[in-house]
Coordinates of C-alpha atoms in Angstrom, one line a residue:
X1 CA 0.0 0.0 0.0
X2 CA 1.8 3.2 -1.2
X3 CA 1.3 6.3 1.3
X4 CA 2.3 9.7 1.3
X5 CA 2.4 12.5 4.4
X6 CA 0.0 14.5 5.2
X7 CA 1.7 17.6 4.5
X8 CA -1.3 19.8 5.5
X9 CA -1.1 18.7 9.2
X10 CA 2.7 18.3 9.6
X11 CA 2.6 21.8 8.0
X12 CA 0.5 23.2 10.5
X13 CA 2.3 21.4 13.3
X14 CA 5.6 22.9 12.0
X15 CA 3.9 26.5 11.9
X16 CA 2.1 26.0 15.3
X17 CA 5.6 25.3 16.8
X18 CA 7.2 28.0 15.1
X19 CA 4.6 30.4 16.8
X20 CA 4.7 28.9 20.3
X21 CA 8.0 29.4 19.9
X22 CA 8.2 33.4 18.5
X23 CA 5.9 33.8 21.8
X24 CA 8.1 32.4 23.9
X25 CA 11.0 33.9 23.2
X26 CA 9.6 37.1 22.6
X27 CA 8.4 36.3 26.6
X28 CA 11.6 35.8 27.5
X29 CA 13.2 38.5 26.1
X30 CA 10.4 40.9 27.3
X31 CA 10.4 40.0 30.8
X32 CA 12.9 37.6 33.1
X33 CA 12.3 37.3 37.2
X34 CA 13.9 35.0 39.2
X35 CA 10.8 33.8 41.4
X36 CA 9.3 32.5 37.6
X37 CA 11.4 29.4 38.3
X38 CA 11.1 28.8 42.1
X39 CA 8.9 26.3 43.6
X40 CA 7.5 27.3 46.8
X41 CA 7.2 23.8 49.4
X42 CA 4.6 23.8 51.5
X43 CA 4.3 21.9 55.0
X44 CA 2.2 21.9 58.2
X45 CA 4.2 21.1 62.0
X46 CA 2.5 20.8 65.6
X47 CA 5.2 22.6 68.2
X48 CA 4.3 22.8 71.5
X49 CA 0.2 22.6 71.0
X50 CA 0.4 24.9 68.4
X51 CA -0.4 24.3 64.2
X52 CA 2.2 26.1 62.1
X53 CA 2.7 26.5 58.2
X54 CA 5.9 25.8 56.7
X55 CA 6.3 27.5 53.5
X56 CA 10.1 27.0 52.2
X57 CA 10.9 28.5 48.7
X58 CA 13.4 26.4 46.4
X59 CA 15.6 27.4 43.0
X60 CA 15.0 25.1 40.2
X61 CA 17.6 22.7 41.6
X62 CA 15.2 21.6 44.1
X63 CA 17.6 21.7 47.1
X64 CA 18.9 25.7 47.9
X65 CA 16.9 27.4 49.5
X66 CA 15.5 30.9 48.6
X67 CA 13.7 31.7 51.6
X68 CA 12.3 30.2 54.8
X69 CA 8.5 31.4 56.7
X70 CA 7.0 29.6 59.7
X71 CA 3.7 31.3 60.2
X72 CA 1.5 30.5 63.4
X73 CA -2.3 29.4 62.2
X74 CA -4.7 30.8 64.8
X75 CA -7.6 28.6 66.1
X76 CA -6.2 25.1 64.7
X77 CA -5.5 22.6 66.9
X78 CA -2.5 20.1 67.0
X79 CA -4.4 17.0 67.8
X80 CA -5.2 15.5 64.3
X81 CA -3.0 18.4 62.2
X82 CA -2.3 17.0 59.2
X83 CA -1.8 18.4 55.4
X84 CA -5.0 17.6 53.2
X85 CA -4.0 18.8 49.9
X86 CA -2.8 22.3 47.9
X87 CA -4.3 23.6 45.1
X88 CA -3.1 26.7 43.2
X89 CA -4.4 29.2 45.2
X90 CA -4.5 27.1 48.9
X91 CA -4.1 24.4 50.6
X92 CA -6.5 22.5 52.5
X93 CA -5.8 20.9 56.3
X94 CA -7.4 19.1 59.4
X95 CA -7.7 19.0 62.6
X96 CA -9.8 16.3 64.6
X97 CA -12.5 18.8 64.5
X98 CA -12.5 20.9 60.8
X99 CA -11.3 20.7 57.5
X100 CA -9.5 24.5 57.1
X101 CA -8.6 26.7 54.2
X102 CA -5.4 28.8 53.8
X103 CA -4.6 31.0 51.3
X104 CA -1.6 31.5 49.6
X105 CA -2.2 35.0 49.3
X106 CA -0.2 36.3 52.2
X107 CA -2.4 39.5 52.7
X108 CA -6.0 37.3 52.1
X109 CA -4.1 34.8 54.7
X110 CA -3.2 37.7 57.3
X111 CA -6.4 39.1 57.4
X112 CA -8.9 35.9 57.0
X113 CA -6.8 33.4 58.4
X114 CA -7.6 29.5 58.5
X115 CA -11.1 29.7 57.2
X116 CA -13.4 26.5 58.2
X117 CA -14.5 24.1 54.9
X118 CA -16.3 21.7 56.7
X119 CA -16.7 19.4 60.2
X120 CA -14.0 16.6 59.8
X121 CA -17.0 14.1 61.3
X122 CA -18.7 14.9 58.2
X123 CA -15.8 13.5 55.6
X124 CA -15.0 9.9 55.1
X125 CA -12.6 10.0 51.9
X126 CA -10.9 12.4 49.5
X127 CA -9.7 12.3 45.9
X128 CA -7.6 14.7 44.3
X129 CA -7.3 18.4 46.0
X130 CA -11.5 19.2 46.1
X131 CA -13.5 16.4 45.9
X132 CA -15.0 14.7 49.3
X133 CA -17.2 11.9 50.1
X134 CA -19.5 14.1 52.7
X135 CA -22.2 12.0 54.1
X136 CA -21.4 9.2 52.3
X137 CA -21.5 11.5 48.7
X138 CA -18.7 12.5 46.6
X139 CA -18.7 16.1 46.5
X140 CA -16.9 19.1 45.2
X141 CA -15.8 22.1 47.7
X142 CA -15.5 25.0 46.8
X143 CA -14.3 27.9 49.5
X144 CA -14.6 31.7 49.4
X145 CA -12.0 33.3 51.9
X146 CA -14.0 36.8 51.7
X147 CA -17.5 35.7 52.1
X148 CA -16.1 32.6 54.1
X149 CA -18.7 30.0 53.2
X150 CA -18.2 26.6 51.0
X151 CA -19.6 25.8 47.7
X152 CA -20.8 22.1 48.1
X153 CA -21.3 20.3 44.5
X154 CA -22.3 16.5 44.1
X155 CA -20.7 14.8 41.4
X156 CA -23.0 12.2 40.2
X157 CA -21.9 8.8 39.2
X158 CA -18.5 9.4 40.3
X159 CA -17.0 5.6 41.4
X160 CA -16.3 4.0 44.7
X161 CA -12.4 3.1 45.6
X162 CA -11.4 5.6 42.4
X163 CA -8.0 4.2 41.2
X164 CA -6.0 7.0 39.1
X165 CA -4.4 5.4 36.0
X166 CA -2.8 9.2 35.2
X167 CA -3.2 13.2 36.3
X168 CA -2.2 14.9 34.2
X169 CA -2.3 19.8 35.6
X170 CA -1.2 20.9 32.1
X171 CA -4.4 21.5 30.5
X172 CA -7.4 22.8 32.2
X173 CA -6.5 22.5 35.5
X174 CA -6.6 18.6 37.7
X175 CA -7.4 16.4 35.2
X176 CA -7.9 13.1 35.9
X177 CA -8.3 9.3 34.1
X178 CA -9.7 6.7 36.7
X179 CA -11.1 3.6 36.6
X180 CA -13.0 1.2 38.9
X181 CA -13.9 -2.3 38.6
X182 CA -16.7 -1.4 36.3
X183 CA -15.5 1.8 34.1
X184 CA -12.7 4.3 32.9
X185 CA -13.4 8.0 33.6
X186 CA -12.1 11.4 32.7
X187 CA -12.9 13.2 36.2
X188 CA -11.8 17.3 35.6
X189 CA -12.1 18.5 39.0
X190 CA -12.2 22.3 38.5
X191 CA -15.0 22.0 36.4
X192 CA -16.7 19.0 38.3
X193 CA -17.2 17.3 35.1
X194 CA -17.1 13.1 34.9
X195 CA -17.9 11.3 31.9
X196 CA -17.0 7.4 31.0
X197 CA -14.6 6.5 28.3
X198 CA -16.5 4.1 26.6
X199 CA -15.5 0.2 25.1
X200 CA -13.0 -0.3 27.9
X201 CA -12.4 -3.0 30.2
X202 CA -11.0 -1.8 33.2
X203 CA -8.7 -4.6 34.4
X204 CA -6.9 -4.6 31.1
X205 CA -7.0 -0.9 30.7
X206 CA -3.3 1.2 30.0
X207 CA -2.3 4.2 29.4
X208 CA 1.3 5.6 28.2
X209 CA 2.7 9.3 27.9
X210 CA 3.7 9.8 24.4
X211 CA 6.6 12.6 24.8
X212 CA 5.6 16.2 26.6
X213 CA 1.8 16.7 28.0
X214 CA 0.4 18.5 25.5
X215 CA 0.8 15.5 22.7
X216 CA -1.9 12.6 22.2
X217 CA -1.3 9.8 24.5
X218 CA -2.6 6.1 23.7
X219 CA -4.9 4.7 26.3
X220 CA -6.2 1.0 25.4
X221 CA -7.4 -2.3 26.3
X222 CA -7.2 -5.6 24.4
X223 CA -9.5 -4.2 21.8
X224 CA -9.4 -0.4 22.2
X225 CA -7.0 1.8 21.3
X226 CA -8.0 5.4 22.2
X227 CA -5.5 8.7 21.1
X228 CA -6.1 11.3 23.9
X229 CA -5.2 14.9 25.2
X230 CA -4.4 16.5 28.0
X231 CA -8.1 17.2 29.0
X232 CA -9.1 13.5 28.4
X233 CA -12.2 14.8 27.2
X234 CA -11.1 14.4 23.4
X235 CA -10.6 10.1 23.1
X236 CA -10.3 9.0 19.3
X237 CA -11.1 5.9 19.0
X238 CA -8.4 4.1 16.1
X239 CA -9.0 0.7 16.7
X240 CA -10.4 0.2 13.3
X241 CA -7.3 2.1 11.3
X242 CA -4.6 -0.9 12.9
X243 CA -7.8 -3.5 11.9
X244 CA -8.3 -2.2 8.2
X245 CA -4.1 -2.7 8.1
X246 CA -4.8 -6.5 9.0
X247 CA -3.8 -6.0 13.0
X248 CA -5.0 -9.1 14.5
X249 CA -4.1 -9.0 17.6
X250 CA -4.7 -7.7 20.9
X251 CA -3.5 -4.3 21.2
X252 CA -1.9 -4.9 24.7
X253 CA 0.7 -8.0 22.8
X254 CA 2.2 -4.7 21.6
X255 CA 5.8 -3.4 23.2
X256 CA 6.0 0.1 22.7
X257 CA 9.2 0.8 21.8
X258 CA 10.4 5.2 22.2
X259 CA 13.5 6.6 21.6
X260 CA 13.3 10.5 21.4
X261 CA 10.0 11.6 19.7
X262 CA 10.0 8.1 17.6
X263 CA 7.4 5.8 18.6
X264 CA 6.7 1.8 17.4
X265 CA 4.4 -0.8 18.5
X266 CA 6.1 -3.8 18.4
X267 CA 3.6 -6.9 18.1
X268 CA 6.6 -9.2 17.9
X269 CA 5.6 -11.0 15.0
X270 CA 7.8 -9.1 12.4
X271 CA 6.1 -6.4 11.8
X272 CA 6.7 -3.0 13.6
X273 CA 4.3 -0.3 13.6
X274 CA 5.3 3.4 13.1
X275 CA 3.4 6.2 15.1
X276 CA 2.8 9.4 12.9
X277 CA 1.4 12.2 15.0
X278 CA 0.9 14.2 12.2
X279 CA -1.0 11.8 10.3
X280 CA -0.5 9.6 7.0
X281 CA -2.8 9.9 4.4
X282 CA -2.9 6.3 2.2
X283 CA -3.9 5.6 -1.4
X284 CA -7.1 4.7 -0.8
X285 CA -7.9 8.2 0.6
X286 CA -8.2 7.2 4.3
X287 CA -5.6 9.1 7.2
X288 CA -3.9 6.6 9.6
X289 CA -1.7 7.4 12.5
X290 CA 0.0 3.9 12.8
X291 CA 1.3 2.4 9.4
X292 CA 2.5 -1.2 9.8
X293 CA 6.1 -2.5 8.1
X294 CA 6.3 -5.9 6.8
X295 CA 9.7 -8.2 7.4
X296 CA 11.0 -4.8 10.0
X297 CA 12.5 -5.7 13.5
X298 CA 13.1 -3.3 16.4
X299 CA 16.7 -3.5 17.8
X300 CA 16.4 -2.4 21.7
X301 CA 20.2 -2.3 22.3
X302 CA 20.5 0.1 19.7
X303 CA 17.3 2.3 19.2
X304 CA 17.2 1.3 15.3
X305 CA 14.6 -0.4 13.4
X306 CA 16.2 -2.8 10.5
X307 CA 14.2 -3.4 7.5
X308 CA 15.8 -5.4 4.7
X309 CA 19.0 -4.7 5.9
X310 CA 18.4 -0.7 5.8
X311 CA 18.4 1.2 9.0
X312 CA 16.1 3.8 10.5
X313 CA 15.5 5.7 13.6
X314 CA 12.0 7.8 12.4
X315 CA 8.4 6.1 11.8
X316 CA 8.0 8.4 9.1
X317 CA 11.3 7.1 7.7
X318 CA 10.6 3.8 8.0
X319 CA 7.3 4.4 6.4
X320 CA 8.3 5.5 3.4
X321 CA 11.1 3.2 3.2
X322 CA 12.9 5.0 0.6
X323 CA 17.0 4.8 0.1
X324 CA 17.1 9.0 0.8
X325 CA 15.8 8.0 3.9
X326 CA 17.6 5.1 6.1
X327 CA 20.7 5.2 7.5
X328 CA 24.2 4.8 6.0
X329 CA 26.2 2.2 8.4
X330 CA 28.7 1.4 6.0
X331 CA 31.6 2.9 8.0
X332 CA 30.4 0.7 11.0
X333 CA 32.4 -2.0 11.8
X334 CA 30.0 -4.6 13.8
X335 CA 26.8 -3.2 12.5
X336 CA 25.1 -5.9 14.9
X337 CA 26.5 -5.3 18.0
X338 CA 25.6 -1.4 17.7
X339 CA 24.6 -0.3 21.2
X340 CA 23.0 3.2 21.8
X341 CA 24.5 4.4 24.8
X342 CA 23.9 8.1 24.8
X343 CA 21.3 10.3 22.6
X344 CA 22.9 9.4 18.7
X345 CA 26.1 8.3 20.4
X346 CA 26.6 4.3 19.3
X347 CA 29.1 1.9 20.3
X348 CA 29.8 -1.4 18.5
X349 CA 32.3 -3.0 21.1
X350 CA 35.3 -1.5 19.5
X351 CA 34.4 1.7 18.0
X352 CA 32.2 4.8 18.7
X353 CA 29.8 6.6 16.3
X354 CA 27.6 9.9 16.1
X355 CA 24.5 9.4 13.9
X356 CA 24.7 12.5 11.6
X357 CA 21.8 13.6 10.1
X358 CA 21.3 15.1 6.2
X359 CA 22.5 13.0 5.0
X360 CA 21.6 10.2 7.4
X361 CA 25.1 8.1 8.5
X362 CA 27.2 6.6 11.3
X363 CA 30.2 8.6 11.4
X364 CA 33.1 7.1 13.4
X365 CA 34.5 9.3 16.5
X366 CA 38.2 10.2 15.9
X367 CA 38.8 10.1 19.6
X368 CA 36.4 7.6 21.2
X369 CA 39.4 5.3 21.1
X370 CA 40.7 6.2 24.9
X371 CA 37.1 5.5 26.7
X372 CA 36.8 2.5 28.9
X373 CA 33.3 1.8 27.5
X374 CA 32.5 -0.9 29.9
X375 CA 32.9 1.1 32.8
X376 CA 31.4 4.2 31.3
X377 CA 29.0 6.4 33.6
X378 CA 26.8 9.2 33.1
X379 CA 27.4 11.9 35.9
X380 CA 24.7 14.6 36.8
X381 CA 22.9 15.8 40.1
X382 CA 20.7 18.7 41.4
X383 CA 23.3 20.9 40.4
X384 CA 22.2 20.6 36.7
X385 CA 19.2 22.4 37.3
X386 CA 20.6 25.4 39.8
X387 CA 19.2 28.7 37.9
X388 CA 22.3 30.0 37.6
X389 CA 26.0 28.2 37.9
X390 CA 24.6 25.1 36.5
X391 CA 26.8 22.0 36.2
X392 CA 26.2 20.1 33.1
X393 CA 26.0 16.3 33.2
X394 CA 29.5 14.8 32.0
X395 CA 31.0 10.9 32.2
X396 CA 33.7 8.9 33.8
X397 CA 34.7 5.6 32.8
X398 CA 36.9 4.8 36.2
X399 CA 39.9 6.8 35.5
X400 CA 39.0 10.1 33.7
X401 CA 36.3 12.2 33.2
X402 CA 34.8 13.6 30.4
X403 CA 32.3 15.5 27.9
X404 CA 30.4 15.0 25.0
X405 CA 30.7 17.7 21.7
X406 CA 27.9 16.9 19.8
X407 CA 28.9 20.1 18.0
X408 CA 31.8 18.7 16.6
X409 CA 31.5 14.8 17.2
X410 CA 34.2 14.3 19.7
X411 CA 34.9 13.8 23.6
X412 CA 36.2 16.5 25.6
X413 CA 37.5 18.1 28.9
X414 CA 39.1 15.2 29.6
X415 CA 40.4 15.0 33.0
X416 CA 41.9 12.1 35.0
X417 CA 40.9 11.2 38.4
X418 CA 41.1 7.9 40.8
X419 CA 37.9 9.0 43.3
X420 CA 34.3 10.6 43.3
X421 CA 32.1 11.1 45.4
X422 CA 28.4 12.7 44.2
X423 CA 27.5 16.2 47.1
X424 CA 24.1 16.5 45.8
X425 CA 25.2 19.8 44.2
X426 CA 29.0 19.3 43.6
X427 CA 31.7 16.6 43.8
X428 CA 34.7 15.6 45.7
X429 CA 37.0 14.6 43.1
X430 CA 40.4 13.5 44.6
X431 CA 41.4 16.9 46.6
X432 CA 39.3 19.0 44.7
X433 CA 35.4 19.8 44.8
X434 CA 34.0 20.6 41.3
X435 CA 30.9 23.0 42.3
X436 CA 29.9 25.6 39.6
X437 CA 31.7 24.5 36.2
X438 CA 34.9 25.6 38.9
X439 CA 37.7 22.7 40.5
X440 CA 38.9 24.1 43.9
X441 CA 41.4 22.7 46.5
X442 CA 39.2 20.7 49.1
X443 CA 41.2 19.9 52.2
X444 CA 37.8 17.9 53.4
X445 CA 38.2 14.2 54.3
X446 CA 37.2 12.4 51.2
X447 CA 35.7 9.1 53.0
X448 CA 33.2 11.8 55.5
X449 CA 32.9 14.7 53.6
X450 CA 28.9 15.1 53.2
X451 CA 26.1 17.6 51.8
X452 CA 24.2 19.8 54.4
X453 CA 22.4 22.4 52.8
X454 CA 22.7 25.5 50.2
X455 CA 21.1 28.8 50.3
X456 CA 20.3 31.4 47.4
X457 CA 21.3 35.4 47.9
X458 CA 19.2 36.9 45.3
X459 CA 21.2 39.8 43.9
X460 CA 18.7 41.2 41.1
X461 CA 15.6 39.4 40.7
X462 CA 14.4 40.8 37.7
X463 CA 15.7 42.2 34.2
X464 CA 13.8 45.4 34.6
X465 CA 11.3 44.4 31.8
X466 CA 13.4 44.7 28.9
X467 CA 16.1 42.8 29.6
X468 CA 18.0 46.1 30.4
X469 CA 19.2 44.2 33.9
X470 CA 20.8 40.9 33.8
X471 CA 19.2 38.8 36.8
X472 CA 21.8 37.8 39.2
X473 CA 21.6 35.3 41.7
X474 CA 24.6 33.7 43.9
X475 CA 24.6 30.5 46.5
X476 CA 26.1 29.9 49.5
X477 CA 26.9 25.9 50.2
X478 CA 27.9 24.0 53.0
X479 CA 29.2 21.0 53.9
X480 CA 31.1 19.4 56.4
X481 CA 33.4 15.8 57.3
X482 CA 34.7 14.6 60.8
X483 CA 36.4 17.5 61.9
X484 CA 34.4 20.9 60.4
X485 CA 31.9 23.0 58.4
X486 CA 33.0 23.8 54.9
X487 CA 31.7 27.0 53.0
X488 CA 31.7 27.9 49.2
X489 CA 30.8 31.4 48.1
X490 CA 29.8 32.1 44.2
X491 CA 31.9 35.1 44.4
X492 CA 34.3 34.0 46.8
X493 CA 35.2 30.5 44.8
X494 CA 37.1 29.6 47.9
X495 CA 36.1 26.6 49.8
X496 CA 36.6 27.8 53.5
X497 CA 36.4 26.1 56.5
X498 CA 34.5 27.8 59.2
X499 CA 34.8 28.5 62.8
X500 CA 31.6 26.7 64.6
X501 CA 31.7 24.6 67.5
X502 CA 30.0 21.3 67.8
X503 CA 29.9 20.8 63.6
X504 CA 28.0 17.8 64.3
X505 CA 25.3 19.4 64.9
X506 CA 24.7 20.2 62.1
X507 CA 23.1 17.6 59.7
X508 CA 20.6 18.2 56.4
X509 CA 17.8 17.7 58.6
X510 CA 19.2 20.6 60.7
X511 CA 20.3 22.8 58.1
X512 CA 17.3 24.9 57.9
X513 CA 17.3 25.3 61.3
X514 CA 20.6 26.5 62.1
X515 CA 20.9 28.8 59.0
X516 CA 17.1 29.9 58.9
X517 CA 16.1 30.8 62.6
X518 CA 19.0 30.9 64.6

């Protein structure tokens, strides 16, 4: 069956793209703030009779800390306290006596304060962030801080023991697909909307995330295979498009099989199914978004799918199965031992590759001959995703450590070593702690040195709306071994040891305490 692509569609994806990317960098060049990228943590503690909230604000990395608030929450007791759920305005606790409402916003907070949602007697179970069983109903609550009353909605039909199969906050709000013993739902709880997903059987029900949120996702059973959003209010049913290409079998036999944005079903009976978001449109007039290949196997160690001795990494490559499109392997040495072992990287047990692109080929690395492949490791930790200062991931293979070019095709930075040791956001190599792209002398005890905490000193938080300011932040990091408490400065790029009594005191779960509130 001949095919051809469905220009109109991939078109329109390309141009969509194109425009969500114009807007966002027009974004980012318009406007830049620090406190865009921070999450803010929040927790709930019983001290001394009393309910507190713990609100700690993190960089990107997860692990510094921008800032640190213990606030006192009048008229809550201890007994009971516990954190019921946040939304994106609040969050929601208990007591043994009342479910309570705080807001996030400090001023709506200060001057309403823990607003009553319901009596705790009157709840028996809770889904998601809003939705109770209240008197043996489920129910949605909605609370008002400024007229202080709650908004109690029944949601009809909604199942008993709910079991989430995926919740998914990037479309309209908490969506959710469940399923009970009888049906699969889409429950959106911000607009209190349930509906059943109809033709599937629960216990053989799956579901699998495609590539980002905003893609179609495949939910399916034996005999159901559903293409859905974000929303999971939009199933397409496409069970008939893999039957009208002779699929016979049950759609969960299949092995999906991703590498990048490439996605096949394999059946494993010599056939491999590509998956064309944009669409094919066949001979015969019809538009598929799976197109079977005769005689084609999927090789896992290497990410490749062979068809009559031709190579390819894209469905829409394979699909077409035309010379322009497979890949040249003629320069590799041990085509079938080929081994993907980073992102268009390849190994055949002797030599290294890059898969170039236009034209498609495996080009050997000039010097991937020094890298002790079998004891090769990928290095990255939090420190990959500080705001500022980031350390990119790099390798070791047991003696020397290393980069990738993909630039250029070749290994770099090379640097011998004969220890590491991973600090969360830097590493003890040897005598030396790499921290911020930076090697400094360390004169901490390899076999103790330890982790305790990091904290963020924002300089400028903001460009000034037009980029006219750079934003500027620096950390502070800490760590200690047997015998002291270690500082690093950004600025400073010294690692310094510092003058505390008692350093074992302090530990991670300490950190906040010493640095925050004493």
């Amino acid at each position: 069956m001949k095919i051809k692509l469905n220009r109109v569609k991939y078109g329109l994806l390309k141009i969509i793209a194109t425009l969500v990317g114009l807007f966002q960098l027009s974004t980012a060049q318009a406007s830049e703030c620090y406190h865009y990228h921070t999450k803010t943590i929040h927790e709930i503690e019983a001290e001394d009779g009393k309910a507190f909230w713990v609100q700690t604000v993190k960089d990107p990395n997860g692990i510094s800390i921008v800032a640190y608030n213990k606030i006192l929450i009048e008229g809550v007791k201890a007994k009971g306290l516990h954190l019921v759920s946040e939304t994106g305005n609040g969050i929601i606790i208990a007591d043994t006596d009342y479910y309570y409402w705080l807001d996030k916003n400090p001023y709506t907070f200060e001057e309403q304060g823990a607003g009553k949602i319901i009596e705790s007697r009157q709840v028996s179970e809770m889904f998601g962030t809003t939705t109770f069983r209240v008197n043996g109903k489920w129910t949605h609550i909605d609370y008002s801080p400024y007229t202080k009353k709650a908004t109690l909605t029944p949601i009809p039909g909604f199942p008993d023991s709910p079991e989430v199969v995926k919740h998914f906050t990037e479309g309209r709000g908490d969506c959710y697909l469940i399923k009970n013993r009888q049906q699969v739902y889409a429950y959106n709880e911000g607009e209190k909307s349930l509906s059943v997903i109809p033709g599937l059987e629960p216990g053989q029900t799956r579901f699998y995330q495609t590539d980002w949120a905003y893609d179609n996702h495949f939910l399916y059973d034996d005999n159901t295979f559903y293409l859905i959003g974000v929303n999971f209010d939009d199933p397409q049913d496409i069970s008939e498009q893999f039957r009208a290409q002779g699929l016979t079998h049950k759609f969960t036999r299949a092995k999906i099989r991703q590498t990048d944005w490439n996605i096949f079903l394999d059946f494993e009976d010599g056939n491999i199914w590509g998956y064309i978001k944009a669409g094919l449109d066949l001979q015969d007039g019809t538009s598929v978004y799976f197109y079977p290949v005769e005689q084609a196997s999927y090789l896992s160690s290497s990410n490749l799918v062979r068809y009559h001795q031709k190579f390819y990494k894209g469905a829409w490559e394979l699909a077409n199965n035309q010379h322009a499109y497979d890949i040249d392997v003629s320069r590799v040495k041990y085509v079938e031992k080929l081994e993907e072992l980073f992102p268009d990287v390849f190994w055949d047990g002797e030599i290294w590759y890059q898969l170039q692109y236009e034209p498609a080929l495996m080009a050997p690395v000039s010097n991937g001959e020094n890298i002790n492949t079998k004891n090769i490791t990928s290095r990255h930790n939090n420190a990959a995703g500080s705001y500022q200062n980031a350390v990119a991931p790099f390798f070791t293979d047991g003696e020397k450590m290393f980069r990738w070019n993909a630039a250029n095709g070749q290994f770099s930075d090379f640097r011998p070593y004969q220890k590491i040791k991973d600090l969360k956001l830097a590493w003890l190599i040897d005598d030396q702690l790499y921290i911020e792209n930076e090697f400094v002398a360390s004169t901490m005890d390899f076999n103790t040195a330890e982790f305790i905490g990091s904290k963020v000193v924002v300089i400028s938080s903001c460009d000034g709306g037009d980029g006219q300011y750079p934003v500027v932040v620096k950390y502070d990091y800490y760590f200690k071994d047997k015998d002291g408490i270690y500082l690093y400065n950004s600025d400073k790029k010294l690692l310094n040891k510092l003058a505390i009594d008692n350093p074992q005191a302090y530990t991670q779960a300490e950190f906040i305490h010493k640095l925050f509130r004493d």
